[in-house]
Tab-separated table of C-alpha atoms and ligand atoms in Angstrom:
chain	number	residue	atom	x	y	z
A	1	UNK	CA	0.000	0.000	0.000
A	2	UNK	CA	2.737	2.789	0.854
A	3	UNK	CA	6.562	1.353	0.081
A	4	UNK	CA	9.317	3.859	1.171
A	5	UNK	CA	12.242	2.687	-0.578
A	6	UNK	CA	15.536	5.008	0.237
A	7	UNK	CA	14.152	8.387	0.666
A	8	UNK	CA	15.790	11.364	1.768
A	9	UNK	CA	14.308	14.934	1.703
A	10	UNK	CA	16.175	17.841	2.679
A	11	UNK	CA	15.176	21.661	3.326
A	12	UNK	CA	17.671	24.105	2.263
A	13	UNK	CA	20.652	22.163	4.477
A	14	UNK	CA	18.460	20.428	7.015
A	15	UNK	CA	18.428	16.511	6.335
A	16	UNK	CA	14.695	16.244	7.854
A	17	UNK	CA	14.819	12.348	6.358
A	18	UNK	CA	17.699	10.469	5.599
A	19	UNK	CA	17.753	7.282	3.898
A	20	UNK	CA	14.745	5.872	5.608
A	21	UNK	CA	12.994	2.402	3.952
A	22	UNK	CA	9.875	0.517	4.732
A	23	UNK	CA	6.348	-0.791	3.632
A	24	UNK	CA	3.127	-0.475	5.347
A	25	UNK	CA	0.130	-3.221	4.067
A	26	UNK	CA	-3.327	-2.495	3.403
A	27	UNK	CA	-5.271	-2.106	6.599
A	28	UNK	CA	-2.952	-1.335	9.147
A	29	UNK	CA	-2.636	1.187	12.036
A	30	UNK	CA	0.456	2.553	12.399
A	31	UNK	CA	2.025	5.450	14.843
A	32	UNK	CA	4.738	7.716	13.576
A	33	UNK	CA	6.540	9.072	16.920
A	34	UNK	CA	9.643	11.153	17.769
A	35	UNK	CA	10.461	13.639	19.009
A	36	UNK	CA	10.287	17.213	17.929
A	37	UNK	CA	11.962	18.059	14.933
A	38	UNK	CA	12.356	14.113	13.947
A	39	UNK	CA	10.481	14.272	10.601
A	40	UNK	CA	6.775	13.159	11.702
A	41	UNK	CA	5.332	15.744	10.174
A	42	UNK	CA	7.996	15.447	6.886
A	43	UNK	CA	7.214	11.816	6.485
A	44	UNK	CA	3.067	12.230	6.435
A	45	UNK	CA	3.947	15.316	3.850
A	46	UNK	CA	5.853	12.893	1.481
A	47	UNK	CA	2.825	10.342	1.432
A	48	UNK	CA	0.493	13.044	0.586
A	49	UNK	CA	2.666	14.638	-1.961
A	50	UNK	CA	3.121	17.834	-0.510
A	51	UNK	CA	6.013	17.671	-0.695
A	52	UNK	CA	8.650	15.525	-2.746
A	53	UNK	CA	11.670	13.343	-1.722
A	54	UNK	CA	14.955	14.189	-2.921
A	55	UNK	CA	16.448	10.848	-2.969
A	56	UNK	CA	14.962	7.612	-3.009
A	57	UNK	CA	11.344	6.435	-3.972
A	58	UNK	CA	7.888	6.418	-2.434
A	59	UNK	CA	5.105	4.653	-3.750
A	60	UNK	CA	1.318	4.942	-2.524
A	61	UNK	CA	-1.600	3.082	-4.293
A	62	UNK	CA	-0.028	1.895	-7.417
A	63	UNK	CA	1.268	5.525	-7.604
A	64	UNK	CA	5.346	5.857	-7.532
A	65	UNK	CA	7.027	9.249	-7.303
A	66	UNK	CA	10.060	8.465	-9.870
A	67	UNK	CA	7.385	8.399	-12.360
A	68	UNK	CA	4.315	10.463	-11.468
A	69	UNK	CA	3.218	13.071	-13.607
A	70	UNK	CA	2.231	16.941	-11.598
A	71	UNK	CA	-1.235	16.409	-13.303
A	72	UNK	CA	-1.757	12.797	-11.782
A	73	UNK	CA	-1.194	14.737	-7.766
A	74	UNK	CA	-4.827	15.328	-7.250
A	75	UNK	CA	-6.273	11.712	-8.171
A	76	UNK	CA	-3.481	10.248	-5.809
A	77	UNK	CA	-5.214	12.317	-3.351
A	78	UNK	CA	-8.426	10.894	-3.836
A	79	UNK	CA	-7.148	7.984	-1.849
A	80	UNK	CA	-5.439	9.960	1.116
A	81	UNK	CA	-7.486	11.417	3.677
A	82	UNK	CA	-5.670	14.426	6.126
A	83	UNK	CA	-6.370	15.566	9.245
A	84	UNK	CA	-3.804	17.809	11.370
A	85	UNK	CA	-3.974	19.609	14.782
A	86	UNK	CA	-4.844	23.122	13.543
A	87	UNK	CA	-7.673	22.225	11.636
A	88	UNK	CA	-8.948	24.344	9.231
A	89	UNK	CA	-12.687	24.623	8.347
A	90	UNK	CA	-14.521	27.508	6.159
A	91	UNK	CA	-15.773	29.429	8.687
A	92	UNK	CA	-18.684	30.909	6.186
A	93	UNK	CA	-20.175	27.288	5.616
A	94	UNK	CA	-22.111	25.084	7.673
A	95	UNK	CA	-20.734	21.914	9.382
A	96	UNK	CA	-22.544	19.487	6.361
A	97	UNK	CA	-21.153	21.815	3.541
A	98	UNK	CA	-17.775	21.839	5.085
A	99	UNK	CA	-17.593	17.937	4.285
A	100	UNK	CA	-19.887	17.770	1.053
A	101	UNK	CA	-17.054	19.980	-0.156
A	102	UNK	CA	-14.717	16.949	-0.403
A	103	UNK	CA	-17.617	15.170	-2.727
A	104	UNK	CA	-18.613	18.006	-4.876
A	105	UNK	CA	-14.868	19.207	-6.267
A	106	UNK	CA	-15.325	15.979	-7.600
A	107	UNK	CA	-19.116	15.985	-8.891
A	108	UNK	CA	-20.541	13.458	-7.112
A	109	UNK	CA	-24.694	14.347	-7.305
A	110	UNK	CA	-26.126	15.963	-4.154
A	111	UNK	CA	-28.049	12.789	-3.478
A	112	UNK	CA	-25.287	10.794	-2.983
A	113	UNK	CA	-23.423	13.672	-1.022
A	114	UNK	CA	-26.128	13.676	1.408
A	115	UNK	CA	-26.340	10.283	2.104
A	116	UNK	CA	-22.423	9.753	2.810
A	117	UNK	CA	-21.735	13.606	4.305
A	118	UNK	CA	-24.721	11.901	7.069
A	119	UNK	CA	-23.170	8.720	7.395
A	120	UNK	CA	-19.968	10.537	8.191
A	121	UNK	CA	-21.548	12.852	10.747
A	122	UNK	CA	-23.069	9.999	12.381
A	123	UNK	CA	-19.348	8.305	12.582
A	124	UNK	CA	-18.709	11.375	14.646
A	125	UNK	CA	-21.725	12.000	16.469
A	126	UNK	CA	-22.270	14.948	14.784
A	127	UNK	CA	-25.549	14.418	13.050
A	128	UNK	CA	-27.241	17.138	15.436
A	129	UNK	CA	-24.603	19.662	14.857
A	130	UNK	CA	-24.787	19.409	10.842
A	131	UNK	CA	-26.535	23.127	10.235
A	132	UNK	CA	-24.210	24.835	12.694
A	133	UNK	CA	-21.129	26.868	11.600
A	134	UNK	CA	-17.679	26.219	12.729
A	135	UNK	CA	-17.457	28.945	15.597
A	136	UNK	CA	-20.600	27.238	17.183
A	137	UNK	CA	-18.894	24.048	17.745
A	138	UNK	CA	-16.387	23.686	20.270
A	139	UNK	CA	-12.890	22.444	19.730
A	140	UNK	CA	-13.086	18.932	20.084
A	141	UNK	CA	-16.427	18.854	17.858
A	142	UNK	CA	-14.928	20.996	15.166
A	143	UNK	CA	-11.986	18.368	15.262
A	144	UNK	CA	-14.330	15.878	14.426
A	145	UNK	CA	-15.758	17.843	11.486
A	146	UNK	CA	-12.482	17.634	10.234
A	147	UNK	CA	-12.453	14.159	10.168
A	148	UNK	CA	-15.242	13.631	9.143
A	149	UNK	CA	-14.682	15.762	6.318
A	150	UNK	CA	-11.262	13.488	5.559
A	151	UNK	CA	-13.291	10.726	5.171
A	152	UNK	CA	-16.520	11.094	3.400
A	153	UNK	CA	-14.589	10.550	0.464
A	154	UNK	CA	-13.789	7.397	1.535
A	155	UNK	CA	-9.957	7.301	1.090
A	156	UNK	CA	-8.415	4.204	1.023
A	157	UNK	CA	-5.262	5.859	2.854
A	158	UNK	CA	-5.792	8.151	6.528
A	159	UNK	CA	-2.790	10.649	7.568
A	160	UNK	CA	-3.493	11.959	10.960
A	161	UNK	CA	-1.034	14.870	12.130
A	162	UNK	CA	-0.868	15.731	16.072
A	163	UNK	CA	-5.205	15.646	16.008
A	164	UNK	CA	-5.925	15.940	19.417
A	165	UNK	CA	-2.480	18.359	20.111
A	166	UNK	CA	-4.954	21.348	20.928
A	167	UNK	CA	-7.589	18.801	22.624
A	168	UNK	CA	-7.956	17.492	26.156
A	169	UNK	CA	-8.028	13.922	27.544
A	170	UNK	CA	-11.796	13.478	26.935
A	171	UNK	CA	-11.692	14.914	23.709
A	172	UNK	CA	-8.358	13.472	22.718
A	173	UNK	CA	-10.074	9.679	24.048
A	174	UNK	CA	-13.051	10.265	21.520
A	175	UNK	CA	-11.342	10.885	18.634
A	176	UNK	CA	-8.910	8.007	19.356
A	177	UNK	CA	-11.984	5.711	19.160
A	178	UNK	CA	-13.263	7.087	16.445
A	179	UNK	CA	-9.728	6.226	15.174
A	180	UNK	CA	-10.126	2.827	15.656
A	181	UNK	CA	-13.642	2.514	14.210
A	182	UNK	CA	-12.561	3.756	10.730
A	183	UNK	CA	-8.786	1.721	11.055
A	184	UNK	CA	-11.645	-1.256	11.683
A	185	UNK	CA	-13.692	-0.172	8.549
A	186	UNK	CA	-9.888	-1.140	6.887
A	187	UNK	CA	-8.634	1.851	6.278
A	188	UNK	CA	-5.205	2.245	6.595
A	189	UNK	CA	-4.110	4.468	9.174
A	190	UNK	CA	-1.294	6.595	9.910
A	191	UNK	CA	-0.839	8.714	13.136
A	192	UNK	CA	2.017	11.304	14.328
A	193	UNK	CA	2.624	11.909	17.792
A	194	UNK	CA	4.642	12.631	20.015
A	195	UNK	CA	2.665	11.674	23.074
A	196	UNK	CA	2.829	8.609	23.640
A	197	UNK	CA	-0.160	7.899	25.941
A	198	UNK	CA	-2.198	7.811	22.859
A	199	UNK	CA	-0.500	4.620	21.467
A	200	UNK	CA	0.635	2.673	24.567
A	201	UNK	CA	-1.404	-0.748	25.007
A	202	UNK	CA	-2.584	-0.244	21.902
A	203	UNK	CA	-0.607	-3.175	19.976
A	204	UNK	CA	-0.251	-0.940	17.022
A	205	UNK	CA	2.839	-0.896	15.525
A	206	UNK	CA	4.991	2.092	16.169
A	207	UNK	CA	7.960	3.706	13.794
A	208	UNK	CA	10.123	6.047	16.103
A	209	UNK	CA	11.991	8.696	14.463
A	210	UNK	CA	15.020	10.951	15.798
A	211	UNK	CA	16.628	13.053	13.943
A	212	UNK	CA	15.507	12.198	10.732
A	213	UNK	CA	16.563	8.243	10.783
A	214	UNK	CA	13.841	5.051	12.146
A	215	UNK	CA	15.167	4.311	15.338
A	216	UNK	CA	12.498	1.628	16.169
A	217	UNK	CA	9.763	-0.303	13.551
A	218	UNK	CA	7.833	-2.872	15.604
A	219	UNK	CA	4.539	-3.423	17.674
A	220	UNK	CA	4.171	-1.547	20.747
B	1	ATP	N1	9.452	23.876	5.235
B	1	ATP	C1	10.594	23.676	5.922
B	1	ATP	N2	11.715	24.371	5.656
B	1	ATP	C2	12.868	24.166	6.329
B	1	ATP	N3	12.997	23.226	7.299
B	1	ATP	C3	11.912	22.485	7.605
B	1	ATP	C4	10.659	22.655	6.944
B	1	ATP	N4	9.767	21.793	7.479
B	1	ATP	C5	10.442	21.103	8.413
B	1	ATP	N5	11.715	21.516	8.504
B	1	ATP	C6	12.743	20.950	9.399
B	1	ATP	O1	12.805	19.552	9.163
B	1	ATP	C7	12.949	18.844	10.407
B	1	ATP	C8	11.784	17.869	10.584
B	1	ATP	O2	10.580	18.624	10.739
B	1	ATP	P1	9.151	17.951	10.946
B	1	ATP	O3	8.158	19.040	10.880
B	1	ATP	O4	9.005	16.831	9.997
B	1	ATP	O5	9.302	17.383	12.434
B	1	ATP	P2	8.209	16.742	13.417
B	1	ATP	O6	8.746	15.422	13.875
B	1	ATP	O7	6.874	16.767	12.765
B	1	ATP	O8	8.247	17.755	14.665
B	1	ATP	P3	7.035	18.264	15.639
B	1	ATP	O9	6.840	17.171	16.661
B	1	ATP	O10	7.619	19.504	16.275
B	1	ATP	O11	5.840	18.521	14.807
B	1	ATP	C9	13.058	19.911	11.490
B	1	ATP	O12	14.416	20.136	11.745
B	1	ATP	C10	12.409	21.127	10.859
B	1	ATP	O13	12.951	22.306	11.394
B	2	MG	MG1	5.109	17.755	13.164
């Protein structure tokens, strides 16, 4: 499903990754930890194609960076879902709008986009919230908006970036579950943290980074 194979990326003379190889299957729920400044954040970047690699190869989804065209970026994405800790929602549109978005860039008919934006909220428990804007939510609920929103399109692929950094330990507990409900729906899962509460007992496995390099690649 994602093969890392070599890759190095480097801002101006900062090695942020540095020769760093392995494969994650179909399915799985893997934690990306280290800590700050250890390339969490660079890694999840490369997958989504915000960035590129300078050395080495990625591939994602029968998609592989040596040979993918510019043009081809935004049906990669269709597969990757994204949700980071300072999540952004359009503070003019309604909580359902925010996540038919995702469906209708991509023309999918209204009647369909109602059906899976509502099967989304309900994943959340947001169904009651769906004709409120943003700043009527609080932060944990607009959170969940945001995942929501990073999955109604169904991606086959989840990156999850620091999601319940600005959240506290209830919060941060429901959106972990909610975690695991769409991991068991098989979607592949990716998760970068630093805290490690959030992955301990989980028997997930766990890639540690420091400085750039995999320190440790196994189940917790
Ligand atoms: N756009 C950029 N330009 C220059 N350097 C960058 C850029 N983005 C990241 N870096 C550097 O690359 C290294 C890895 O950064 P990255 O954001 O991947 O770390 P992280 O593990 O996500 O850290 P944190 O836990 O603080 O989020 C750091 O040294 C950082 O300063
Ligand atoms: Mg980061």
């Amino acid at each position: 499903m994602i093969h890392f194979k070599n890759v190095t990326k480097i801002y101006d003379n900062i090695t942020a990754l540095r020769n760093i190889s392995f494969s994650i299957e179909k399915g799985e729920y893997v934690f990306v930890t280290g800590p700050s400044g250890a390339g969490k954040s660079t890694l999840l970047k490369l997958i989504y194609l915000a960035e590129k690699p300078d050395e080495g190869i990625i591939s994602i989804a029968g998609y592989s960076t040596d040979t993918l065209k510019d043009r081809a970026i935004p049906y990669l994405r269709r597969n990757i879902g994204v949700v980071f800790q300072d999540f952004k929602l359009l503070e003019n549109k309604n909580v359902y709008d925010n996540i038919a978005i995702a469906l209708r860039i991509r023309g999918v008919g209204e009647r369909e986009i109602r059906e899976r934006v509502h099967e989304a909220l309900k994943l959340v428990n947001l169904r009651h919230k769906a004709d409120s804007l943003p700043s009527a939510l609080s932060g944990g609920e607009q959170q969940r908006v945001t995942i929501a929103r990073a999955i109604v399109g169904e991606p086959t692929v989840l990156l999850a970036d620091e999601p319940t950094g600005n959240l506290d330990a209830d919060n941060a507990a429901g959106i972990m579950k909610i975690f695991r409900e769409i991991n068991a729906r098989g979607t592949t899962i990716l998760f970068a943290t630093h805290n490690r509460d959030l992955y301990k007992n989980t028997g997930c496995r766990v890639i540690k980074l420091d400085s750039g390099n995999i320190v440790y690649d196994d189940l917790e």
